[in-house]
Coordinates of N, CA, C and O in Angstrom, one line a residue:
X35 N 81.3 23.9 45.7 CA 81.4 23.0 44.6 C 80.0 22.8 43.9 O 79.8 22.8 42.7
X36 N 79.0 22.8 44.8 CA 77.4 22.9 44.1 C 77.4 24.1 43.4 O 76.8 24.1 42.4
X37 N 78.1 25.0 43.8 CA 77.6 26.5 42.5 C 78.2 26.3 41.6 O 77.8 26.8 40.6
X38 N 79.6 25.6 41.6 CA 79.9 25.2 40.0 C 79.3 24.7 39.3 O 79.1 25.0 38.2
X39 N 78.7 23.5 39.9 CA 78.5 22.5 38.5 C 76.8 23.8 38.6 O 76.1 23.6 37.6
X40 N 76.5 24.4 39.1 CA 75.0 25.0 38.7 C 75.9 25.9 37.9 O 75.9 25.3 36.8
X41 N 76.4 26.8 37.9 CA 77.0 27.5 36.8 C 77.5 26.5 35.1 O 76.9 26.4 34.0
X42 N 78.4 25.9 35.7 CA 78.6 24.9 34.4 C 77.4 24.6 33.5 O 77.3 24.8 32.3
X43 N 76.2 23.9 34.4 CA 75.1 24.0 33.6 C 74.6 25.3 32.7 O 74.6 25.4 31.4
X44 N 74.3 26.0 33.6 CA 74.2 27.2 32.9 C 74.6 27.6 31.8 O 74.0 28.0 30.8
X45 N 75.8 27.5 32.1 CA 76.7 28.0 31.1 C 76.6 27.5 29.8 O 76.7 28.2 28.8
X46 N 76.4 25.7 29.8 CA 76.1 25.1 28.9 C 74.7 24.9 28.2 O 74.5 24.4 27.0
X47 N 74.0 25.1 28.8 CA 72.6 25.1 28.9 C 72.1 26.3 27.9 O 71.4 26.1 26.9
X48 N 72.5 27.5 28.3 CA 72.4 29.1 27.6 C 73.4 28.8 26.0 O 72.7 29.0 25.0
X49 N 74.6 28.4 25.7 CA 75.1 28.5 24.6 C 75.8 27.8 24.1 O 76.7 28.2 23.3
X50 N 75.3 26.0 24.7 CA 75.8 25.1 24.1 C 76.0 25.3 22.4 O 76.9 24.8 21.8
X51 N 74.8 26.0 21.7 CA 75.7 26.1 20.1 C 76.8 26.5 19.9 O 77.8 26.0 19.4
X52 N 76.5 27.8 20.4 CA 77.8 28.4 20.4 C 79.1 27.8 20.4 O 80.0 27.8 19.6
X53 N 79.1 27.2 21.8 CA 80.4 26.7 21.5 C 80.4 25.0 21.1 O 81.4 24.4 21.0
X54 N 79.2 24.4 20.7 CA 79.6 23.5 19.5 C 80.2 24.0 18.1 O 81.1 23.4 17.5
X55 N 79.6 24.9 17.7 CA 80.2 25.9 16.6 C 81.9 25.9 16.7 O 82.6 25.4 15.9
X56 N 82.2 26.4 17.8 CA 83.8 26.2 17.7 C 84.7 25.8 17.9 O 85.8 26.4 18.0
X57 N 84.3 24.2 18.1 CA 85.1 22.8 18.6 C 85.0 21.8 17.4 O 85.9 21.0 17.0
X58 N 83.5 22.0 16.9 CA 82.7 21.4 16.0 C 82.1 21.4 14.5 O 81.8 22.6 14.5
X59 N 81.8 21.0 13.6 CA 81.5 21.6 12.4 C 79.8 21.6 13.0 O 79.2 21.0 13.9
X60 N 79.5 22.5 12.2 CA 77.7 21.9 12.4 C 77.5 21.0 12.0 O 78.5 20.6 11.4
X61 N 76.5 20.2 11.9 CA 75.5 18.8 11.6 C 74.5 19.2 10.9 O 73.9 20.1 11.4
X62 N 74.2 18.8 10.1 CA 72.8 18.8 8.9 C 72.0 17.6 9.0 O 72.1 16.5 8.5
X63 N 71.0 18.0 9.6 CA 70.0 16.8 9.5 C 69.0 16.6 8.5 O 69.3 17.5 7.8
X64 N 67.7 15.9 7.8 CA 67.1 16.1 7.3 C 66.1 15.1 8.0 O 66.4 13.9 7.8
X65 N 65.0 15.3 8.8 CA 63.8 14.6 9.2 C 62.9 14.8 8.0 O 62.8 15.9 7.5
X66 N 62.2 13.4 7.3 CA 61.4 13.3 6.5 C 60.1 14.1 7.0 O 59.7 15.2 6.7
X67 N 59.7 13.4 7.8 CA 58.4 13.8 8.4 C 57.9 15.3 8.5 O 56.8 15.8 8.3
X68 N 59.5 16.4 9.1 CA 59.2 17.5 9.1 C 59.3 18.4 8.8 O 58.7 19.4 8.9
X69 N 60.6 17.9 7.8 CA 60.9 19.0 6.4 C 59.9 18.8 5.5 O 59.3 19.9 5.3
X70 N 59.4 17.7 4.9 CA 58.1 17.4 4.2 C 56.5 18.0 4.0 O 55.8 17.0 4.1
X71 N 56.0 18.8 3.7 CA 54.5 18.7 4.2 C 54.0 17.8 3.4 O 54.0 17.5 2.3
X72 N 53.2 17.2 5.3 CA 52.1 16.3 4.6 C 50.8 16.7 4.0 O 50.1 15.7 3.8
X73 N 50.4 17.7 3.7 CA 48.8 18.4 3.4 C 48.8 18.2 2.5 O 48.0 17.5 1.9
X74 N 49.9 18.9 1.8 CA 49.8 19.5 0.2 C 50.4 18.4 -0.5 O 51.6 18.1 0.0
X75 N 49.9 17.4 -1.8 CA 50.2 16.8 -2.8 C 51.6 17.1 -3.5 O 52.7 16.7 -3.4
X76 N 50.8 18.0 -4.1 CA 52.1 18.8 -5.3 C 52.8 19.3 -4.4 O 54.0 18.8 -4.6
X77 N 52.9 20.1 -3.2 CA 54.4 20.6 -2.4 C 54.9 18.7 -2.4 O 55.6 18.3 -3.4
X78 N 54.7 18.0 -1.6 CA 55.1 16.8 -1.3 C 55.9 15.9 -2.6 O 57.0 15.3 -2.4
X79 N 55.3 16.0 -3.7 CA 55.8 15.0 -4.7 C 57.2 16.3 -5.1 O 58.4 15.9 -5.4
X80 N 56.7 17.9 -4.9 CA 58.4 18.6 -5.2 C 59.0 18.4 -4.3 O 60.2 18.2 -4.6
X81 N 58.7 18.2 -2.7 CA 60.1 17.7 -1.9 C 60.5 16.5 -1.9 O 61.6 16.3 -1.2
X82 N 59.9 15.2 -2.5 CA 60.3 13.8 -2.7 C 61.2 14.1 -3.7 O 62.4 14.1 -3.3
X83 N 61.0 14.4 -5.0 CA 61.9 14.6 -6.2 C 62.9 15.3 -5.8 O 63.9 15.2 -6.5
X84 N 63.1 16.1 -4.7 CA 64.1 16.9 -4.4 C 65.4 16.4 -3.3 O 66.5 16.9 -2.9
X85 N 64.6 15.2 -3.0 CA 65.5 14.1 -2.1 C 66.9 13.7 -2.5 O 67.9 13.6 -1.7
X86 N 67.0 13.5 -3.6 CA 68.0 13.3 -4.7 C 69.2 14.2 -4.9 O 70.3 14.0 -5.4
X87 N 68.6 15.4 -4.4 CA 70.2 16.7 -4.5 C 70.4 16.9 -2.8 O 71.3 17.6 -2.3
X88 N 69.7 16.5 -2.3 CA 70.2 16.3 -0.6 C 70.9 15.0 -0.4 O 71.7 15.0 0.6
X89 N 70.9 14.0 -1.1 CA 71.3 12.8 -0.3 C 73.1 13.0 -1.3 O 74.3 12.7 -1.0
X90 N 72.6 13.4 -2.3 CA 73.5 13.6 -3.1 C 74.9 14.1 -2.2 O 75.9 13.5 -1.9
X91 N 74.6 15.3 -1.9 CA 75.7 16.3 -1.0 C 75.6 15.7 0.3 O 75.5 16.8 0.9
X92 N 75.6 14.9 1.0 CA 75.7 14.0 2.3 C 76.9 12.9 2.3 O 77.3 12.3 1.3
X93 N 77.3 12.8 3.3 CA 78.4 11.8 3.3 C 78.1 10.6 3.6 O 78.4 9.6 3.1
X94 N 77.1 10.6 4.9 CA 76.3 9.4 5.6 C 75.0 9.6 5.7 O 74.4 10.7 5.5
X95 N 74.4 8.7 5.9 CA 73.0 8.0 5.8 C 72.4 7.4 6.9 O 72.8 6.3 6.9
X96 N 71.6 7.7 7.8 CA 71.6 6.9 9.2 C 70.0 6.9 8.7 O 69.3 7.8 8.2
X97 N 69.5 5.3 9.1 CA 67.9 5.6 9.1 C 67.6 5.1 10.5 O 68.3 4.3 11.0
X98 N 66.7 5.5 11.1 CA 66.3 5.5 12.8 C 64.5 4.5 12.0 O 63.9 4.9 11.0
X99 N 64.2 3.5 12.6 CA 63.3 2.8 12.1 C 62.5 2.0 12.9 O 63.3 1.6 13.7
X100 N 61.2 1.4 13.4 CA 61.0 0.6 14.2 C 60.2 -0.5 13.1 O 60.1 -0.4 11.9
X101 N 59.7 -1.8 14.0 CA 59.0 -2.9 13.4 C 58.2 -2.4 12.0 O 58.5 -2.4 10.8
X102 N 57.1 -1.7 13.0 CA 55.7 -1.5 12.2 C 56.3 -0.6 10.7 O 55.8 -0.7 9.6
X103 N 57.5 0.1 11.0 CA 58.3 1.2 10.1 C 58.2 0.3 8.2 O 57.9 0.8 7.1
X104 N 58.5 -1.2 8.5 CA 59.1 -1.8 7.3 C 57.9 -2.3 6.9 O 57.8 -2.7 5.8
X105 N 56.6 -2.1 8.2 CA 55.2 -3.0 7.1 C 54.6 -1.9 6.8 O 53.4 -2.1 6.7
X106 N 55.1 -0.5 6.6 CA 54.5 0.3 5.4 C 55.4 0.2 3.6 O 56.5 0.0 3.2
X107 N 54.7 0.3 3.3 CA 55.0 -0.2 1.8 C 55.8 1.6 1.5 O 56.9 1.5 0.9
X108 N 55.4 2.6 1.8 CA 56.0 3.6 1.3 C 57.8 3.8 2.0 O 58.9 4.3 1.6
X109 N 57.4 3.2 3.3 CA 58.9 3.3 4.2 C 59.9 2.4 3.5 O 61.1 2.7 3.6
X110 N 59.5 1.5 3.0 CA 60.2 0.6 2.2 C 61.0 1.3 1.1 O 62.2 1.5 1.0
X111 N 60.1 1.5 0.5 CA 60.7 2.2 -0.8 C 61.7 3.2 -0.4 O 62.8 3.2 -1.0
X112 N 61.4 4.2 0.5 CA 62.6 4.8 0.5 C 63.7 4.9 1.0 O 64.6 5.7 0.9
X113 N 63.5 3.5 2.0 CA 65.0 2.6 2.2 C 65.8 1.9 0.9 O 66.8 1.3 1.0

């Protein structure tokens, strides 16, 4: 019974996409922080402006946020 659940793991572990793929639709996320670059200005103000045809084609909206999150003046705004 221990070599199952080690296989099971395995099994899930190696191609859990996979078979989320065929139970499941995919999921589309968009993380601000990492889709974004922070370096570059002009890249940054084209992927803010571009926020707008992503939220657009989304059905739901989840924001993940802590305290300090609401005493930045920029996080604000784009809640």
């Amino acid at each position: 019974s221990v070599l199952i659940g080690y296989l099971t793991f395995a099994v899930f572990f190696l191609f859990w996409q996979r078979i989320r793929d065929i139970f499941l639709t995919p999921k589309l996320a968009f993380l601000d922080k990492l889709c974004i670059p922070q370096d570059d200005e002009e890249v940054k103000e084209e992927c803010i402006l571009g926020l707008a045809g992503f939220l657009k084609h989304s059905q739901k909206l989840v924001i993940l946020f802590s305290e300090s999150y609401i005493g930045r003046l920029w996080c604000v705004y784009e809640i």
